[in-house]
Amino acid sequence: DVQLVESGGGLVQPGGSLRLSCVSSGFTFRSFTLNWVRQAPGKGLEWVSYISRSGSPTYYADSVKGRFTISRDDAKNSLYLQMNSLRAEDTAVYYCARDAGYGGYPHSFDIWGQGTMVTVSS
Amino acid sequence: DIQMTQSPSSLSASVGDRVTITCRASQSISIYLNWYQQKPGKAPKLLIYGASNLQSGVPSRFSGSGSGTDFTLTISGLRPEDFATYFCQQTYRTPPVTFGGGTKVEIK
């Protein structure tokens, strides 16, 4: 089965750090660009970050730029999101999502993980 | 950033109904528009990409149309499993990718 499985979420105090992981299976991980997308409780979807197949370039939403870092380890079929200086407004379910790779239609997210919840609260 | 506005934000419909959801972009995005379905507690699922291309495995009762700034998702013959929230997403000018606010389809 083609799948992505996130882990690493939890409760953290404002100003704290957390590292999310996303492990893939069932497809050639290194061949795909990947993203993190988040969803605050009861809210819509917000794209967070992108990483290319080679690991560079990377892109970030303005709301997380300078605080979050996306990375990948193709040997471990894994995607990561290092989150520092966390704020209450970062509270959300975080999904990793694969870009389908439709040449003419980039950023079509065809495979998503189940999500991991991050709660930032004192 | 390109803003995406969906309407309505929610609707009530019956099994068998034809349902249309609209998404409007703040500027022209050509056909770079995707649609996703999300059920409670689950990850989004890609339905339509490139405004009108049906994702593999998605039933043919789902269809998408539009270009420029105005797009529609149509469900022809609503089924019980279609009650969910639907999001549009623009991929024309990135980063950032941006999503609409969502349309919740509820049972009448």
CSV table of C-alpha atoms in Angstrom, one decimal:
chain,number,residue,atom,x,y,z
A,1,ASP,CA,0.0,0.0,0.0
A,2,VAL,CA,1.1,3.5,-0.8
A,3,GLN,CA,1.1,5.5,2.4
A,4,LEU,CA,2.5,8.2,4.6
A,5,VAL,CA,2.5,8.0,8.4
A,6,GLU,CA,3.2,11.0,10.6
A,7,SER,CA,4.4,11.0,14.1
A,8,GLY,CA,5.9,13.4,16.7
A,9,GLY,CA,2.9,15.5,17.6
A,10,GLY,CA,2.0,16.4,21.1
A,11,LEU,CA,1.5,19.1,23.7
A,12,VAL,CA,4.2,21.7,23.9
A,13,GLN,CA,4.5,25.1,25.7
A,14,PRO,CA,4.7,28.4,23.8
A,15,GLY,CA,8.2,29.0,22.7
A,16,GLY,CA,9.0,25.3,22.7
A,17,SER,CA,10.1,23.0,19.9
A,18,LEU,CA,8.8,19.8,18.3
A,19,ARG,CA,10.0,17.6,15.4
A,20,LEU,CA,7.5,15.9,13.2
A,21,SER,CA,8.3,12.9,11.1
A,22,CYS,CA,6.6,11.3,8.1
A,23,VAL,CA,7.6,7.9,6.9
A,24,SER,CA,6.6,6.6,3.5
A,25,SER,CA,6.0,3.1,2.1
A,26,GLY,CA,4.9,1.6,-1.1
A,27,PHE,CA,6.5,4.1,-3.5
A,28,THR,CA,9.9,5.5,-4.5
A,29,PHE,CA,10.2,8.2,-2.0
A,30,ARG,CA,13.1,10.1,-3.6
A,31,SER,CA,11.1,10.6,-6.8
A,32,PHE,CA,8.5,12.9,-5.3
A,33,THR,CA,8.3,16.4,-3.9
A,34,LEU,CA,6.6,16.6,-0.5
A,35,ASN,CA,4.7,19.1,1.6
A,36,TRP,CA,3.4,19.8,5.1
A,37,VAL,CA,-0.2,21.1,5.3
A,38,ARG,CA,-1.9,21.9,8.6
A,39,GLN,CA,-5.5,22.3,9.8
A,40,ALA,CA,-6.4,24.2,13.0
A,41,PRO,CA,-9.3,22.7,14.9
A,42,GLY,CA,-12.5,23.3,13.0
A,43,LYS,CA,-10.7,25.4,10.4
A,44,GLY,CA,-9.6,25.0,6.8
A,45,LEU,CA,-6.4,23.8,5.2
A,46,GLU,CA,-3.2,25.8,5.3
A,47,TRP,CA,-0.1,24.9,3.3
A,48,VAL,CA,3.0,25.1,5.5
A,49,SER,CA,6.1,24.0,3.6
A,50,TYR,CA,7.5,22.3,0.4
A,51,ILE,CA,10.7,20.4,-0.3
A,52,SER,CA,11.9,19.4,-3.8
A,53,ARG,CA,13.1,15.9,-4.8
A,54,SER,CA,16.7,16.9,-4.2
A,55,GLY,CA,16.1,18.7,-0.9
A,56,SER,CA,16.5,22.2,-2.4
A,57,PRO,CA,14.7,24.4,-2.9
A,58,THR,CA,12.4,24.5,0.1
A,59,TYR,CA,9.6,27.0,0.6
A,60,TYR,CA,7.6,28.1,3.6
A,61,ALA,CA,4.4,29.9,4.4
A,62,ASP,CA,5.0,33.4,5.8
A,63,SER,CA,3.4,32.4,9.0
A,64,VAL,CA,6.2,29.8,9.8
A,65,LYS,CA,9.1,31.3,7.9
A,66,GLY,CA,12.2,31.5,10.1
A,67,ARG,CA,10.7,29.1,12.7
A,68,PHE,CA,10.1,25.9,10.9
A,69,THR,CA,12.5,23.8,8.8
A,70,ILE,CA,11.6,21.1,6.4
A,71,SER,CA,14.0,18.3,5.5
A,72,ARG,CA,14.1,14.8,4.1
A,73,ASP,CA,16.2,11.7,4.4
A,74,ASP,CA,15.7,9.5,1.3
A,75,ALA,CA,17.6,6.6,2.8
A,76,LYS,CA,15.0,6.4,5.5
A,77,ASN,CA,12.1,7.3,3.3
A,78,SER,CA,11.3,10.1,5.7
A,79,LEU,CA,10.2,13.7,5.7
A,80,TYR,CA,10.7,16.0,8.7
A,81,LEU,CA,9.4,19.3,10.0
A,82,GLN,CA,11.4,20.9,12.8
A,83,MET,CA,9.2,23.4,14.5
A,84,ASN,CA,10.8,26.0,16.8
A,85,SER,CA,9.4,29.1,18.7
A,86,LEU,CA,6.0,27.5,18.7
A,87,ARG,CA,3.0,29.7,19.2
A,88,ALA,CA,-0.6,29.0,20.2
A,89,GLU,CA,-1.7,29.7,16.6
A,90,ASP,CA,0.5,26.8,15.4
A,91,THR,CA,-2.0,24.4,17.1
A,92,ALA,CA,-3.3,22.1,14.4
A,93,VAL,CA,-3.3,18.7,12.8
A,94,TYR,CA,-0.2,18.5,10.6
A,95,TYR,CA,-0.3,16.4,7.5
A,96,CYS,CA,2.4,15.4,5.2
A,97,ALA,CA,1.3,15.2,1.6
A,98,ARG,CA,2.9,13.9,-1.6
A,99,ASP,CA,2.9,15.9,-4.8
A,100,ALA,CA,1.3,13.6,-7.4
A,101,GLY,CA,3.9,14.6,-10.0
A,102,TYR,CA,1.5,15.4,-12.7
A,103,GLY,CA,3.9,17.3,-14.9
A,104,GLY,CA,1.5,19.9,-16.0
A,105,TYR,CA,-0.2,20.2,-12.7
A,106,PRO,CA,2.2,20.6,-9.8
A,107,HIS,CA,1.2,20.7,-6.2
A,108,SER,CA,-1.7,18.2,-6.6
A,109,PHE,CA,-1.5,16.3,-3.4
A,110,ASP,CA,-2.5,12.8,-4.1
A,111,ILE,CA,-1.3,10.9,-1.0
A,112,TRP,CA,-1.8,12.3,2.6
A,113,GLY,CA,-0.8,10.9,5.9
A,114,GLN,CA,-3.4,10.5,8.7
A,115,GLY,CA,-2.1,13.6,10.5
A,116,THR,CA,-0.5,14.3,13.8
A,117,MET,CA,-1.9,16.8,16.3
A,118,VAL,CA,0.3,19.6,17.7
A,119,THR,CA,-1.1,21.5,20.6
A,120,VAL,CA,0.8,24.6,21.8
A,121,SER,CA,-0.5,25.6,25.2
A,122,SER,CA,0.8,26.4,28.7
B,1,ASP,CA,-1.0,35.7,-2.4
B,2,ILE,CA,-4.0,34.5,-4.4
B,3,GLN,CA,-7.2,34.3,-2.3
B,4,MET,CA,-9.7,31.5,-2.9
B,5,THR,CA,-13.3,32.0,-2.0
B,6,GLN,CA,-15.8,29.1,-1.9
B,7,SER,CA,-19.5,29.3,-1.9
B,8,PRO,CA,-21.6,28.4,-0.2
B,9,SER,CA,-19.8,27.6,3.1
B,10,SER,CA,-22.4,24.9,3.7
B,11,LEU,CA,-25.4,23.4,2.1
B,12,SER,CA,-28.0,20.8,2.8
B,13,ALA,CA,-28.9,18.2,0.1
B,14,SER,CA,-30.6,14.9,-0.3
B,15,VAL,CA,-29.3,11.6,-1.7
B,16,GLY,CA,-29.7,11.8,-5.4
B,17,ASP,CA,-29.5,15.5,-5.7
B,18,ARG,CA,-27.2,17.4,-8.1
B,19,VAL,CA,-24.8,19.6,-6.0
B,20,THR,CA,-22.7,22.4,-7.3
B,21,ILE,CA,-19.9,24.1,-5.3
B,22,THR,CA,-18.2,27.3,-6.5
B,23,CYS,CA,-14.7,28.5,-6.1
B,24,ARG,CA,-13.5,32.0,-7.1
B,25,ALA,CA,-9.9,33.1,-7.3
B,26,SER,CA,-8.8,36.7,-6.5
B,27,GLN,CA,-6.9,36.7,-9.9
B,28,SER,CA,-6.8,34.5,-12.9
B,29,ILE,CA,-5.3,31.1,-12.2
B,30,SER,CA,-5.8,29.5,-15.7
B,31,ILE,CA,-6.8,25.9,-14.9
B,32,TYR,CA,-4.5,25.4,-12.0
B,33,LEU,CA,-7.3,24.4,-9.6
B,34,ASN,CA,-7.7,21.3,-7.6
B,35,TRP,CA,-10.6,19.9,-5.5
B,36,TYR,CA,-10.4,17.8,-2.3
B,37,GLN,CA,-12.9,15.9,-0.2
B,38,GLN,CA,-12.4,15.6,3.5
B,39,LYS,CA,-14.5,13.5,5.9
B,40,PRO,CA,-14.4,14.2,9.7
B,41,GLY,CA,-11.2,13.0,11.3
B,42,LYS,CA,-9.7,12.0,8.0
B,43,ALA,CA,-7.1,13.5,5.6
B,44,PRO,CA,-8.2,15.3,2.5
B,45,LYS,CA,-8.6,13.2,-0.7
B,46,LEU,CA,-7.7,14.6,-4.1
B,47,LEU,CA,-10.8,14.5,-6.4
B,48,ILE,CA,-10.1,16.8,-9.4
B,49,TYR,CA,-6.8,18.3,-10.6
B,50,GLY,CA,-6.2,20.8,-13.4
B,51,ALA,CA,-9.8,22.1,-13.0
B,52,SER,CA,-11.4,19.1,-14.8
B,53,ASN,CA,-9.2,16.0,-14.6
B,54,LEU,CA,-10.7,13.2,-12.5
B,55,GLN,CA,-8.2,11.7,-10.1
B,56,SER,CA,-7.8,7.9,-10.5
B,57,GLY,CA,-10.3,5.9,-8.5
B,58,VAL,CA,-12.7,8.9,-8.1
B,59,PRO,CA,-16.3,8.1,-9.2
B,60,SER,CA,-17.5,9.8,-12.4
B,61,ARG,CA,-20.4,11.5,-10.6
B,62,PHE,CA,-17.7,14.1,-9.6
B,63,SER,CA,-16.8,16.6,-12.2
B,64,GLY,CA,-15.0,19.9,-12.3
B,65,SER,CA,-15.1,22.9,-14.7
B,66,GLY,CA,-14.0,26.4,-15.1
B,67,SER,CA,-10.9,28.5,-15.9
B,68,GLY,CA,-9.6,31.9,-15.1
B,69,THR,CA,-11.2,32.9,-11.9
B,70,ASP,CA,-14.4,30.9,-11.6
B,71,PHE,CA,-14.6,27.2,-11.0
B,72,THR,CA,-17.3,24.6,-10.1
B,73,LEU,CA,-17.3,21.2,-8.6
B,74,THR,CA,-20.4,19.2,-9.4
B,75,ILE,CA,-21.7,16.0,-7.8
B,76,SER,CA,-24.3,14.4,-10.1
B,77,GLY,CA,-26.4,12.1,-7.9
B,78,LEU,CA,-25.3,12.7,-4.3
B,79,ARG,CA,-24.6,9.5,-2.5
B,80,PRO,CA,-24.5,9.0,1.3
B,81,GLU,CA,-20.7,8.7,1.3
B,82,ASP,CA,-20.4,12.1,-0.4
B,83,PHE,CA,-21.4,14.0,2.7
B,84,ALA,CA,-18.2,15.7,3.6
B,85,THR,CA,-16.3,19.0,3.3
B,86,TYR,CA,-14.9,20.1,0.0
B,87,PHE,CA,-11.9,22.4,-0.5
B,88,CYS,CA,-10.5,24.0,-3.6
B,89,GLN,CA,-6.8,24.7,-4.0
B,90,GLN,CA,-5.0,27.0,-6.4
B,91,THR,CA,-1.6,25.9,-7.7
B,92,TYR,CA,-1.0,28.6,-10.3
B,93,ARG,CA,1.2,31.1,-8.4
B,94,THR,CA,3.2,29.4,-5.7
B,95,PRO,CA,4.4,29.5,-3.1
B,96,PRO,CA,2.1,29.7,-1.4
B,97,VAL,CA,-0.4,27.1,-2.4
B,98,THR,CA,-3.7,28.4,-1.1
B,99,PHE,CA,-7.0,26.7,-0.3
B,100,GLY,CA,-10.5,27.9,-0.2
B,101,GLY,CA,-12.4,28.0,3.1
B,102,GLY,CA,-14.3,24.8,2.5
B,103,THR,CA,-17.9,23.8,1.7
B,104,LYS,CA,-19.6,21.4,4.1
B,105,VAL,CA,-22.2,19.2,2.4
B,106,GLU,CA,-24.8,18.0,4.9
B,107,ILE,CA,-27.8,15.7,4.8
B,108,LYS,CA,-31.1,17.4,4.4
